PDB file of N, CA and C in Angstrom:
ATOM      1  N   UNK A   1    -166.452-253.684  38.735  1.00  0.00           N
ATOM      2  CA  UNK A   1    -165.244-253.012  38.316  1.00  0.00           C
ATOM      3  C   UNK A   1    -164.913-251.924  39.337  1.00  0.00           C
ATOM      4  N   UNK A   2    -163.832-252.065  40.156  1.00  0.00           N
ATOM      5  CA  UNK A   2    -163.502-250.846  41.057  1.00  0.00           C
ATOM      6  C   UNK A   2    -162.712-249.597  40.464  1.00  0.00           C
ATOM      7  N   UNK A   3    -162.924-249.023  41.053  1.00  0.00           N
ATOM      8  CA  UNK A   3    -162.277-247.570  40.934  1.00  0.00           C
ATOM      9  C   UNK A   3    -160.783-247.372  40.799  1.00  0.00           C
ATOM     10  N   UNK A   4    -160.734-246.975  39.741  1.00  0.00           N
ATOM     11  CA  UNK A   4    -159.321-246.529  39.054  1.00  0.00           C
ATOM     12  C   UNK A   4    -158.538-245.677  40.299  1.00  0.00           C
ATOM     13  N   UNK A   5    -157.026-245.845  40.531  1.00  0.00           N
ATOM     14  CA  UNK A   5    -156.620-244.884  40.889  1.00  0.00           C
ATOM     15  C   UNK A   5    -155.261-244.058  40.388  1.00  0.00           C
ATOM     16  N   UNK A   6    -156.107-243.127  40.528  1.00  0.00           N
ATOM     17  CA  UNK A   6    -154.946-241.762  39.461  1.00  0.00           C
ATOM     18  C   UNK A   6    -153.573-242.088  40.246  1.00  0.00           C
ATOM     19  N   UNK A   7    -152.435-241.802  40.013  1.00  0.00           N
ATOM     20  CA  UNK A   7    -151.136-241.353  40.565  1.00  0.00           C
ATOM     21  C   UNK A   7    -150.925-240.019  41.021  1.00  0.00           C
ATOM     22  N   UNK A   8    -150.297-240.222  41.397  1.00  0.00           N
ATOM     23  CA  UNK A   8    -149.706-238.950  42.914  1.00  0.00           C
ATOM     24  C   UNK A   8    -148.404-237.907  42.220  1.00  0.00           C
ATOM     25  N   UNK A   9    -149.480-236.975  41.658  1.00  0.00           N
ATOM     26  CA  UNK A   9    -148.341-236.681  40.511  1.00  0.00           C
ATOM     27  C   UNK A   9    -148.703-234.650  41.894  1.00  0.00           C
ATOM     28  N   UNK A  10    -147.116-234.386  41.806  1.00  0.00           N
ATOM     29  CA  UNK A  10    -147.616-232.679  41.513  1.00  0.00           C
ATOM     30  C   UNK A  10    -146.737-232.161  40.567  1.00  0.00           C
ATOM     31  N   UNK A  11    -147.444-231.140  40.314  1.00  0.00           N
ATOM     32  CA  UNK A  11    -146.935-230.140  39.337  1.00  0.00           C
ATOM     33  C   UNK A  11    -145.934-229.010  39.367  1.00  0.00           C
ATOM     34  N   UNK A  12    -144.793-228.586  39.155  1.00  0.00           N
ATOM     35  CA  UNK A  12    -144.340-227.589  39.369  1.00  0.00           C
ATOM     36  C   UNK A  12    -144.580-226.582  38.278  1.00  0.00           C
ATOM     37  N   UNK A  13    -144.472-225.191  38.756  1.00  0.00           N
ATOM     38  CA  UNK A  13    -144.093-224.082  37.403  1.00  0.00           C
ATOM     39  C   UNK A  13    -142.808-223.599  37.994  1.00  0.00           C
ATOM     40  N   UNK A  14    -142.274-224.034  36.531  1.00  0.00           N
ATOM     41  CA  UNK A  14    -140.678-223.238  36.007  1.00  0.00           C
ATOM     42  C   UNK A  14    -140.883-221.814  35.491  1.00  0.00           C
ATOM     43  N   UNK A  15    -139.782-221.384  36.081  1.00  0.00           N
ATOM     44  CA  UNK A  15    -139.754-219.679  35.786  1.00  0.00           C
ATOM     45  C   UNK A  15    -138.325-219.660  35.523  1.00  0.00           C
ATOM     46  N   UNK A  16    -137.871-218.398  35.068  1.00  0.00           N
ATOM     47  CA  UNK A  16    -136.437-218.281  34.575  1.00  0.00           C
ATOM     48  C   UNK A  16    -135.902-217.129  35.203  1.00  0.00           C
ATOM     49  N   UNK A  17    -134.719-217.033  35.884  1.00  0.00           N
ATOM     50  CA  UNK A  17    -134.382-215.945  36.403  1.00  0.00           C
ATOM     51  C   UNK A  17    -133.168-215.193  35.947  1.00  0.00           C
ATOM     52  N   UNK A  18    -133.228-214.168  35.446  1.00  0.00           N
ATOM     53  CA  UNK A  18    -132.144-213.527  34.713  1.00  0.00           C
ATOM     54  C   UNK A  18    -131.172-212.409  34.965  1.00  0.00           C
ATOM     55  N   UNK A  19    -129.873-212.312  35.153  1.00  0.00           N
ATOM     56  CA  UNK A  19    -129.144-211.238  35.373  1.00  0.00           C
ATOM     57  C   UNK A  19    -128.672-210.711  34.152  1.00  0.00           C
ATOM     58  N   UNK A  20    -128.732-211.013  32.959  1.00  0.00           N
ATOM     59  CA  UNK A  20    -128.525-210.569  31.770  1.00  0.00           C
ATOM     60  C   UNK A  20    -129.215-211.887  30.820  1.00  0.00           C
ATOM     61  N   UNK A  21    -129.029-210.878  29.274  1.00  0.00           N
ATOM     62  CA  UNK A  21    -128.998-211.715  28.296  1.00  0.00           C
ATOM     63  C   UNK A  21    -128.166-213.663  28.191  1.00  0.00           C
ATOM     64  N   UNK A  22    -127.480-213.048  28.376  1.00  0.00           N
ATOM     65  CA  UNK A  22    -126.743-214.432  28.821  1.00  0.00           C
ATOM     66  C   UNK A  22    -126.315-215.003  29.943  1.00  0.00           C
ATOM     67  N   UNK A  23    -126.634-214.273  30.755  1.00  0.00           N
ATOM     68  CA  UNK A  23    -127.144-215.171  32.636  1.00  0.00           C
ATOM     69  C   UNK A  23    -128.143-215.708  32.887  1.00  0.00           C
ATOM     70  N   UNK A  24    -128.797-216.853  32.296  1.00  0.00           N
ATOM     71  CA  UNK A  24    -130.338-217.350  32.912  1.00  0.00           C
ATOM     72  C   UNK A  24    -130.781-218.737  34.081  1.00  0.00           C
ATOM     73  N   UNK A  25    -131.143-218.530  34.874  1.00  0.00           N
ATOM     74  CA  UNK A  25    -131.027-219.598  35.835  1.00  0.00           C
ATOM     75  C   UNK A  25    -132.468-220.272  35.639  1.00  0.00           C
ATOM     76  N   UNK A  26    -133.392-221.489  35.617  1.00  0.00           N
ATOM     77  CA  UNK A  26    -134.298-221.829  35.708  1.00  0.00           C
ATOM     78  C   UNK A  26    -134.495-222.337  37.215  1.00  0.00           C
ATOM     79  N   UNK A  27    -135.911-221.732  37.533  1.00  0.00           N
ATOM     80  CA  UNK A  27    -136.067-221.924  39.009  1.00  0.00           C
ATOM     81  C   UNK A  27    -137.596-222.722  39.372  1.00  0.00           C
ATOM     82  N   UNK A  28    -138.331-223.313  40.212  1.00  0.00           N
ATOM     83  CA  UNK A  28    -139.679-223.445  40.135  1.00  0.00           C
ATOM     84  C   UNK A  28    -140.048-222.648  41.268  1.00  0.00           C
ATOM     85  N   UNK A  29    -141.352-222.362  41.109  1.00  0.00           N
ATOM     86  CA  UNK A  29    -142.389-221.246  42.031  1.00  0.00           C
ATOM     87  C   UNK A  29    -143.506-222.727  42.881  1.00  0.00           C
ATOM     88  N   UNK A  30    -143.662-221.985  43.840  1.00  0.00           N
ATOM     89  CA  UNK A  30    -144.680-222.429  44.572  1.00  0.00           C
ATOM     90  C   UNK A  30    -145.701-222.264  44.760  1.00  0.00           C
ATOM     91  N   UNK A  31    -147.268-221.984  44.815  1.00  0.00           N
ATOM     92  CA  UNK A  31    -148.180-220.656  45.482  1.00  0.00           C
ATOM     93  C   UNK A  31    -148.681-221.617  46.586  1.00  0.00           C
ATOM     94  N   UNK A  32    -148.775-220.626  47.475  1.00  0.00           N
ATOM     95  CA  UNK A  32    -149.917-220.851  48.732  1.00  0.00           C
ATOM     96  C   UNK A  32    -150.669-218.752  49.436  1.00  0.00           C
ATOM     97  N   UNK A  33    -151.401-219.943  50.874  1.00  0.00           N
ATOM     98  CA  UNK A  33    -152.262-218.683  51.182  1.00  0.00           C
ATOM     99  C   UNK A  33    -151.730-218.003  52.571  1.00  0.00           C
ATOM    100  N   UNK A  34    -150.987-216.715  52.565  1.00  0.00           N
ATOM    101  CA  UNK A  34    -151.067-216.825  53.775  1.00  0.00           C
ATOM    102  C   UNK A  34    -151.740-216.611  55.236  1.00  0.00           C
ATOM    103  N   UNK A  35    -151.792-215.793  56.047  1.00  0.00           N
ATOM    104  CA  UNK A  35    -152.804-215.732  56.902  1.00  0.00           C
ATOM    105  C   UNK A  35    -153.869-215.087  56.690  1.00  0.00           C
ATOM    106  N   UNK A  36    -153.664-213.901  56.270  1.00  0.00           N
ATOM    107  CA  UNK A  36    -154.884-213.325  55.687  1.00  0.00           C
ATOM    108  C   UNK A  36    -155.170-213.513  54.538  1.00  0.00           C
ATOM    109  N   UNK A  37    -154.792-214.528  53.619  1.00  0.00           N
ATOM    110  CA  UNK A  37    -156.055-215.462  52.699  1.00  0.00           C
ATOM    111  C   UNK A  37    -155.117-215.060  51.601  1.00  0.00           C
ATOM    112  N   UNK A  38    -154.349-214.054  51.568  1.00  0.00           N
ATOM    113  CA  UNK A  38    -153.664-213.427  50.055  1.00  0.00           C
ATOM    114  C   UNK A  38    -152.838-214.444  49.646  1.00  0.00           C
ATOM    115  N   UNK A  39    -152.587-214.576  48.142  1.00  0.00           N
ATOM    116  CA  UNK A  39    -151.913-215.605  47.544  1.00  0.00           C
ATOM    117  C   UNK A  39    -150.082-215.137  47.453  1.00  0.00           C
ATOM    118  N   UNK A  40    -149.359-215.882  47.982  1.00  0.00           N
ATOM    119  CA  UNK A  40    -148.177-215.327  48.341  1.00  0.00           C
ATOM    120  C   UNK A  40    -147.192-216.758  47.396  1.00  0.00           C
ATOM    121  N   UNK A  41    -146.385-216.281  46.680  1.00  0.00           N
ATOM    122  CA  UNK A  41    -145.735-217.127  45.292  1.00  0.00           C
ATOM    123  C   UNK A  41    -144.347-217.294  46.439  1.00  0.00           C
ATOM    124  N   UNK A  42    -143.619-218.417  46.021  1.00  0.00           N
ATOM    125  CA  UNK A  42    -142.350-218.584  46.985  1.00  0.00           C
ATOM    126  C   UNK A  42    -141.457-219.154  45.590  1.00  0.00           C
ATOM    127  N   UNK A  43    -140.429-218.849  45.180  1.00  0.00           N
ATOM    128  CA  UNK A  43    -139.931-219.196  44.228  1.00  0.00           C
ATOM    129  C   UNK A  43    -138.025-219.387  44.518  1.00  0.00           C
ATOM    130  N   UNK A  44    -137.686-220.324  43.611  1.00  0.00           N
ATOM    131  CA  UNK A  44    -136.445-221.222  44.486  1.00  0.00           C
ATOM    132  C   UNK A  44    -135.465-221.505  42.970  1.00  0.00           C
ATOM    133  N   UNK A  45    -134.341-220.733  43.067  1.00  0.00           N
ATOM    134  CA  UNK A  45    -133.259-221.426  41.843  1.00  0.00           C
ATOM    135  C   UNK A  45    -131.893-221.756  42.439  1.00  0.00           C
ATOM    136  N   UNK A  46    -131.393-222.194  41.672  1.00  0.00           N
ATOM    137  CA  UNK A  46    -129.869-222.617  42.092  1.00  0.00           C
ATOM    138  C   UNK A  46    -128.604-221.645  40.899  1.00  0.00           C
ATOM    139  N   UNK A  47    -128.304-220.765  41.627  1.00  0.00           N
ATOM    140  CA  UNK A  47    -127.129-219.786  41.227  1.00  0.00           C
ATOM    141  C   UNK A  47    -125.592-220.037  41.828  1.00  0.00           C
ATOM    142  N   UNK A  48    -125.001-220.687  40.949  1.00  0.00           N
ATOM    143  CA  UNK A  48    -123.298-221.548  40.634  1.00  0.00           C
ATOM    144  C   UNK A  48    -123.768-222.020  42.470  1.00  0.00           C
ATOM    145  N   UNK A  49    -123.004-221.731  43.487  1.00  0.00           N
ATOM    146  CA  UNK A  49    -122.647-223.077  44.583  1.00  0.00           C
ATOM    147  C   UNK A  49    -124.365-222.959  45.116  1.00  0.00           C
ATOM    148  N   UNK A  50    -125.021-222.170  45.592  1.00  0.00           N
ATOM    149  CA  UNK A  50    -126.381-221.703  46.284  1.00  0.00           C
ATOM    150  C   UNK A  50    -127.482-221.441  45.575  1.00  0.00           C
ATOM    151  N   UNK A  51    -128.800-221.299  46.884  1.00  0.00           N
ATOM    152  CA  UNK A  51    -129.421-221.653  46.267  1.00  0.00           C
ATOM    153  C   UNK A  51    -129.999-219.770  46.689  1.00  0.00           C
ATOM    154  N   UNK A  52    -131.339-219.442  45.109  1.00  0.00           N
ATOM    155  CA  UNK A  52    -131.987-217.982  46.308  1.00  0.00           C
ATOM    156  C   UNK A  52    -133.410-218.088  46.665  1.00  0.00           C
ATOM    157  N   UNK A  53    -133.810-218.231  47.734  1.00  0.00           N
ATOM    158  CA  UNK A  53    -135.044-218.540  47.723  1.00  0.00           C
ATOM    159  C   UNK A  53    -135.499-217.080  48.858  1.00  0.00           C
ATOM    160  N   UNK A  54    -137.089-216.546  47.677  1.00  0.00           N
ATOM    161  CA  UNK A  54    -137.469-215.697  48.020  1.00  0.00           C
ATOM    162  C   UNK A  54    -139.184-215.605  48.231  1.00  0.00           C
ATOM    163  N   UNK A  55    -139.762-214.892  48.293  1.00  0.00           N
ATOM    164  CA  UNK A  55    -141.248-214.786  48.173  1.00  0.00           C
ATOM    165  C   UNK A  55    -142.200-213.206  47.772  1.00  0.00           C
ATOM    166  N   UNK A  56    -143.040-213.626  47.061  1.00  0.00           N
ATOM    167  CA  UNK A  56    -143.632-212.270  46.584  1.00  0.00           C
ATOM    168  C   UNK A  56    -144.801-212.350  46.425  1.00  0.00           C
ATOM    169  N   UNK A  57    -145.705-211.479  46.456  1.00  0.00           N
ATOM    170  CA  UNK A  57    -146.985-211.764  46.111  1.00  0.00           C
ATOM    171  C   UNK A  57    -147.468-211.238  44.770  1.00  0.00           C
ATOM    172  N   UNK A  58    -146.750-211.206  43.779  1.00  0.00           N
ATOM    173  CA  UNK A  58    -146.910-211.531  42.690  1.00  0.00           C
ATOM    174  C   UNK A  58    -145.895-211.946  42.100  1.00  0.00           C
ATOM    175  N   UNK A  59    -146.023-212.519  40.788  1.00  0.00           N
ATOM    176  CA  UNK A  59    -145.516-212.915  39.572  1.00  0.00           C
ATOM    177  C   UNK A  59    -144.014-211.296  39.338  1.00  0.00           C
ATOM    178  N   UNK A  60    -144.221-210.692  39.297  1.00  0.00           N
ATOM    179  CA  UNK A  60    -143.785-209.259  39.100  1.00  0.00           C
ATOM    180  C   UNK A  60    -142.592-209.104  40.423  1.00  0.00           C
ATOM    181  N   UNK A  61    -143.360-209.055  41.153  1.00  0.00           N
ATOM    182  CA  UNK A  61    -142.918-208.958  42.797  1.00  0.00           C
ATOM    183  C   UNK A  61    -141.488-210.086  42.629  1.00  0.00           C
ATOM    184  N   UNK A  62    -142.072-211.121  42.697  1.00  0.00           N
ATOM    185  CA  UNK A  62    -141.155-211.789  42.483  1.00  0.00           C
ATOM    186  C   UNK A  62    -140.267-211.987  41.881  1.00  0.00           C
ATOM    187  N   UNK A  63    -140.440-211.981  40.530  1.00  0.00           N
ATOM    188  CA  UNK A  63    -139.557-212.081  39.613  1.00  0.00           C
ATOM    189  C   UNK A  63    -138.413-210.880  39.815  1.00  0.00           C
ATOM    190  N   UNK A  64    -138.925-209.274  40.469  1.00  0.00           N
ATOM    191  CA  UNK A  64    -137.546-208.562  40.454  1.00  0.00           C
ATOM    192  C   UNK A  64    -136.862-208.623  41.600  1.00  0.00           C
ATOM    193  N   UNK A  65    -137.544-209.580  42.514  1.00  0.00           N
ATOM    194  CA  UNK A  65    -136.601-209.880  43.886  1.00  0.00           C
ATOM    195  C   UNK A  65    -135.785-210.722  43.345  1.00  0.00           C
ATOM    196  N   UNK A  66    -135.685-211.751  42.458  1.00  0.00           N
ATOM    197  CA  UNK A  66    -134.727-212.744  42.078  1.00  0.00           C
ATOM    198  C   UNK A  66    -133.947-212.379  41.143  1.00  0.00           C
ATOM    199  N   UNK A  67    -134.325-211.423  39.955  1.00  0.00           N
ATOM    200  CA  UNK A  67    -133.340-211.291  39.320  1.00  0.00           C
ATOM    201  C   UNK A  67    -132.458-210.310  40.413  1.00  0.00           C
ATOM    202  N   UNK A  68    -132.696-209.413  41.028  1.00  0.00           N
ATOM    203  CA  UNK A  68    -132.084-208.561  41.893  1.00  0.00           C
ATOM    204  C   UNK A  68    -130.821-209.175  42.998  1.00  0.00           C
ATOM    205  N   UNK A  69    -131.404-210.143  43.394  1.00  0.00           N
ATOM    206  CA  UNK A  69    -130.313-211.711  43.655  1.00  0.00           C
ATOM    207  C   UNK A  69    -129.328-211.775  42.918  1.00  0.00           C
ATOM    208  N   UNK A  70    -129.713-212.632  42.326  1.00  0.00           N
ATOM    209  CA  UNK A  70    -129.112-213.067  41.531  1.00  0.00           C
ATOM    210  C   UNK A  70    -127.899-211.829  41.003  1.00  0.00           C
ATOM    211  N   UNK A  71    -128.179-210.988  40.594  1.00  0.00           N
ATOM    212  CA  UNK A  71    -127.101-209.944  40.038  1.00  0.00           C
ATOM    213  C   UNK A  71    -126.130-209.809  41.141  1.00  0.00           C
ATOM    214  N   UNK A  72    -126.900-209.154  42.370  1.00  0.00           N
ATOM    215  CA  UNK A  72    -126.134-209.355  43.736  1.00  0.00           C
ATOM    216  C   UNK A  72    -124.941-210.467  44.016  1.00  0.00           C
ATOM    217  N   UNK A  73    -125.415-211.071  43.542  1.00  0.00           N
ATOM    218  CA  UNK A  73    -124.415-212.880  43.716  1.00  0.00           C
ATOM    219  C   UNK A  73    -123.790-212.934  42.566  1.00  0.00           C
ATOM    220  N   UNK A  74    -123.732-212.727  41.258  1.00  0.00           N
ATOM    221  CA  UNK A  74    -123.170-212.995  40.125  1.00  0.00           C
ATOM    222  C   UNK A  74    -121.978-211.815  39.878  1.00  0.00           C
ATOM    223  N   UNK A  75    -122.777-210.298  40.384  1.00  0.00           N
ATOM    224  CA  UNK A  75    -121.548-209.205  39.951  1.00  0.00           C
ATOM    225  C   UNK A  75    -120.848-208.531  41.345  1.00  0.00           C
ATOM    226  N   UNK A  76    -121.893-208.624  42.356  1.00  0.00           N
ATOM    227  CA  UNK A  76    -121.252-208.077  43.488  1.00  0.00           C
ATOM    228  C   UNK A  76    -120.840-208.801  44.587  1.00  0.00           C
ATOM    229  N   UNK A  77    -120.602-209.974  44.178  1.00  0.00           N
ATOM    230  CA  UNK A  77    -120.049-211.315  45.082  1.00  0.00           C
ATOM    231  C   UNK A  77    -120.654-211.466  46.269  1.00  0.00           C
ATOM    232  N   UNK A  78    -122.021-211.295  46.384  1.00  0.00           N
ATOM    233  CA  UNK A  78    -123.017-211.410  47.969  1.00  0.00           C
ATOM    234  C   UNK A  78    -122.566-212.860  47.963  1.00  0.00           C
ATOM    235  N   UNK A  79    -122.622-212.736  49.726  1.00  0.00           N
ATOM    236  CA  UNK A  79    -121.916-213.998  50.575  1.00  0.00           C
ATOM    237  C   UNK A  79    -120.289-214.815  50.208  1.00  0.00           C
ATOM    238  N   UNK A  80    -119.787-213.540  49.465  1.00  0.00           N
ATOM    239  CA  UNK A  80    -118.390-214.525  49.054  1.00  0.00           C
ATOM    240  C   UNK A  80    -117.545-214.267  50.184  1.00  0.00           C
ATOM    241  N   UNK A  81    -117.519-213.167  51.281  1.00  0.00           N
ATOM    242  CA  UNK A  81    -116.656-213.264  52.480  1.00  0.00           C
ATOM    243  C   UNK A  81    -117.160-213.956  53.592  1.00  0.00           C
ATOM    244  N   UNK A  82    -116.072-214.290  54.145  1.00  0.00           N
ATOM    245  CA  UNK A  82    -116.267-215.334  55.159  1.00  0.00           C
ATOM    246  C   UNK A  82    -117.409-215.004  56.274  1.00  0.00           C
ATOM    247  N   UNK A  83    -117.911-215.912  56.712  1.00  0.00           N
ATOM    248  CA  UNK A  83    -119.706-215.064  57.426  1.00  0.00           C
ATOM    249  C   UNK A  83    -119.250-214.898  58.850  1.00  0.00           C
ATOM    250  N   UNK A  84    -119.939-213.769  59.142  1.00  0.00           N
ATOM    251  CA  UNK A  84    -119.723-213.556  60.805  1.00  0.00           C
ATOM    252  C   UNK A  84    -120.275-214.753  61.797  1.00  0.00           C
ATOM    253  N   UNK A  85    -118.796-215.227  62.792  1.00  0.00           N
ATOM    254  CA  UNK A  85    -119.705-216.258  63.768  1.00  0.00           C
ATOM    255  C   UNK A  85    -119.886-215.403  64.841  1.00  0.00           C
ATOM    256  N   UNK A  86    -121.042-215.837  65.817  1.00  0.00           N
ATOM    257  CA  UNK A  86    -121.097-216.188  67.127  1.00  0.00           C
ATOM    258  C   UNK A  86    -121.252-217.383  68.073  1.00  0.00           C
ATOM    259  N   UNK A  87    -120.961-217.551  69.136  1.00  0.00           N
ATOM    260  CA  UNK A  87    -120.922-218.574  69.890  1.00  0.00           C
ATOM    261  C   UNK A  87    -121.883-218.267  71.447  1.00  0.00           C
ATOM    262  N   UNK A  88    -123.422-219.369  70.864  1.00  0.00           N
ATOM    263  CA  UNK A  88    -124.227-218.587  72.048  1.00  0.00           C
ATOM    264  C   UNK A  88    -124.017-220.320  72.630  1.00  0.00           C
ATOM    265  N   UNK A  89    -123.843-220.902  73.964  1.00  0.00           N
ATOM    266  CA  UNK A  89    -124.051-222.309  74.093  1.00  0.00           C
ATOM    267  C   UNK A  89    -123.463-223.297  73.664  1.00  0.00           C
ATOM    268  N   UNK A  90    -122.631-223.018  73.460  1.00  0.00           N
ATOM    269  CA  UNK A  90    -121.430-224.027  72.727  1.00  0.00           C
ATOM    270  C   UNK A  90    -122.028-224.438  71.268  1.00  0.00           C
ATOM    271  N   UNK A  91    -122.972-223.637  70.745  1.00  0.00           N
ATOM    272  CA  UNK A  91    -123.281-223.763  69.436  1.00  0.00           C
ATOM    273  C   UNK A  91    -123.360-222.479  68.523  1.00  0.00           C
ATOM    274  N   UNK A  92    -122.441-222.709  67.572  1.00  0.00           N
ATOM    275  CA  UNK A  92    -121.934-221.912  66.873  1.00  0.00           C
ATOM    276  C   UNK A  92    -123.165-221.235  65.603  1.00  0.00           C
ATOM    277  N   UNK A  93    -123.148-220.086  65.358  1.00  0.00           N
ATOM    278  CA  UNK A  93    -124.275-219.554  64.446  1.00  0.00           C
ATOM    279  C   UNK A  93    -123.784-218.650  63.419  1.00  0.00           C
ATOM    280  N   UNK A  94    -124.739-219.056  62.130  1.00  0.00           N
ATOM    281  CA  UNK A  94    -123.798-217.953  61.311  1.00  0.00           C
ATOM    282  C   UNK A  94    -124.161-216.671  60.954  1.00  0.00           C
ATOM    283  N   UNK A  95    -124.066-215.638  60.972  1.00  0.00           N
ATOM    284  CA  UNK A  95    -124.775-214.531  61.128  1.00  0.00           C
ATOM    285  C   UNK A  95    -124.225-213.808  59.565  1.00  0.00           C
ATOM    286  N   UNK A  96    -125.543-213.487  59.265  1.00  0.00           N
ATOM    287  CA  UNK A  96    -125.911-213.238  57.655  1.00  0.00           C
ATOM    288  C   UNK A  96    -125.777-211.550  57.606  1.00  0.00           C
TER     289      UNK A  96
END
């Protein structure tokens, strides 16, 4: 009898990101390590056209960088004017 093989499953964790009571976006988190070994969370939602993807090294950390986003984008219209270009090489860049 040979050896079973499991499926190729991964897992995400869902987190919720909130600018109010009735603003909630669901987002999933990532973890990895970075160079010096510390566990660094990368977490990713989609707010109306975009997306905010940030990173923290905690749960905490994180969570008030995104809701902090998010409000940014929902009440104070971050990125709603047209973005600054430059032209280095006949290739055009968008400057944030």
């Amino acid at each position: 009898m040979g050896k079973k093989r499991l499926p190729n499953i991964q897992l995400q964790e869902l987190f919720m990101v909130k600018a109010d009571w009735k603003r909630t976006y669901l987002g999933t988190i990532r973890r990895d390590v970075d160079s010096n070994g510390d566990v660094i969370i990368y977490g990713k939602v989609s707010v109306l056209e975009g997306q905010i993807i940030c990173a923290g090294y905690s749960e905490e950390d994180l969570g008030f960088k995104l809701d902090t986003i998010c409000k940014l984008k929902l009440d104070c219209g971050l990125h709603d004017s047209l973005p600054a270009v430059i032209k280095i090489s006949n290739e055009t860049f968008f400057l944030n």
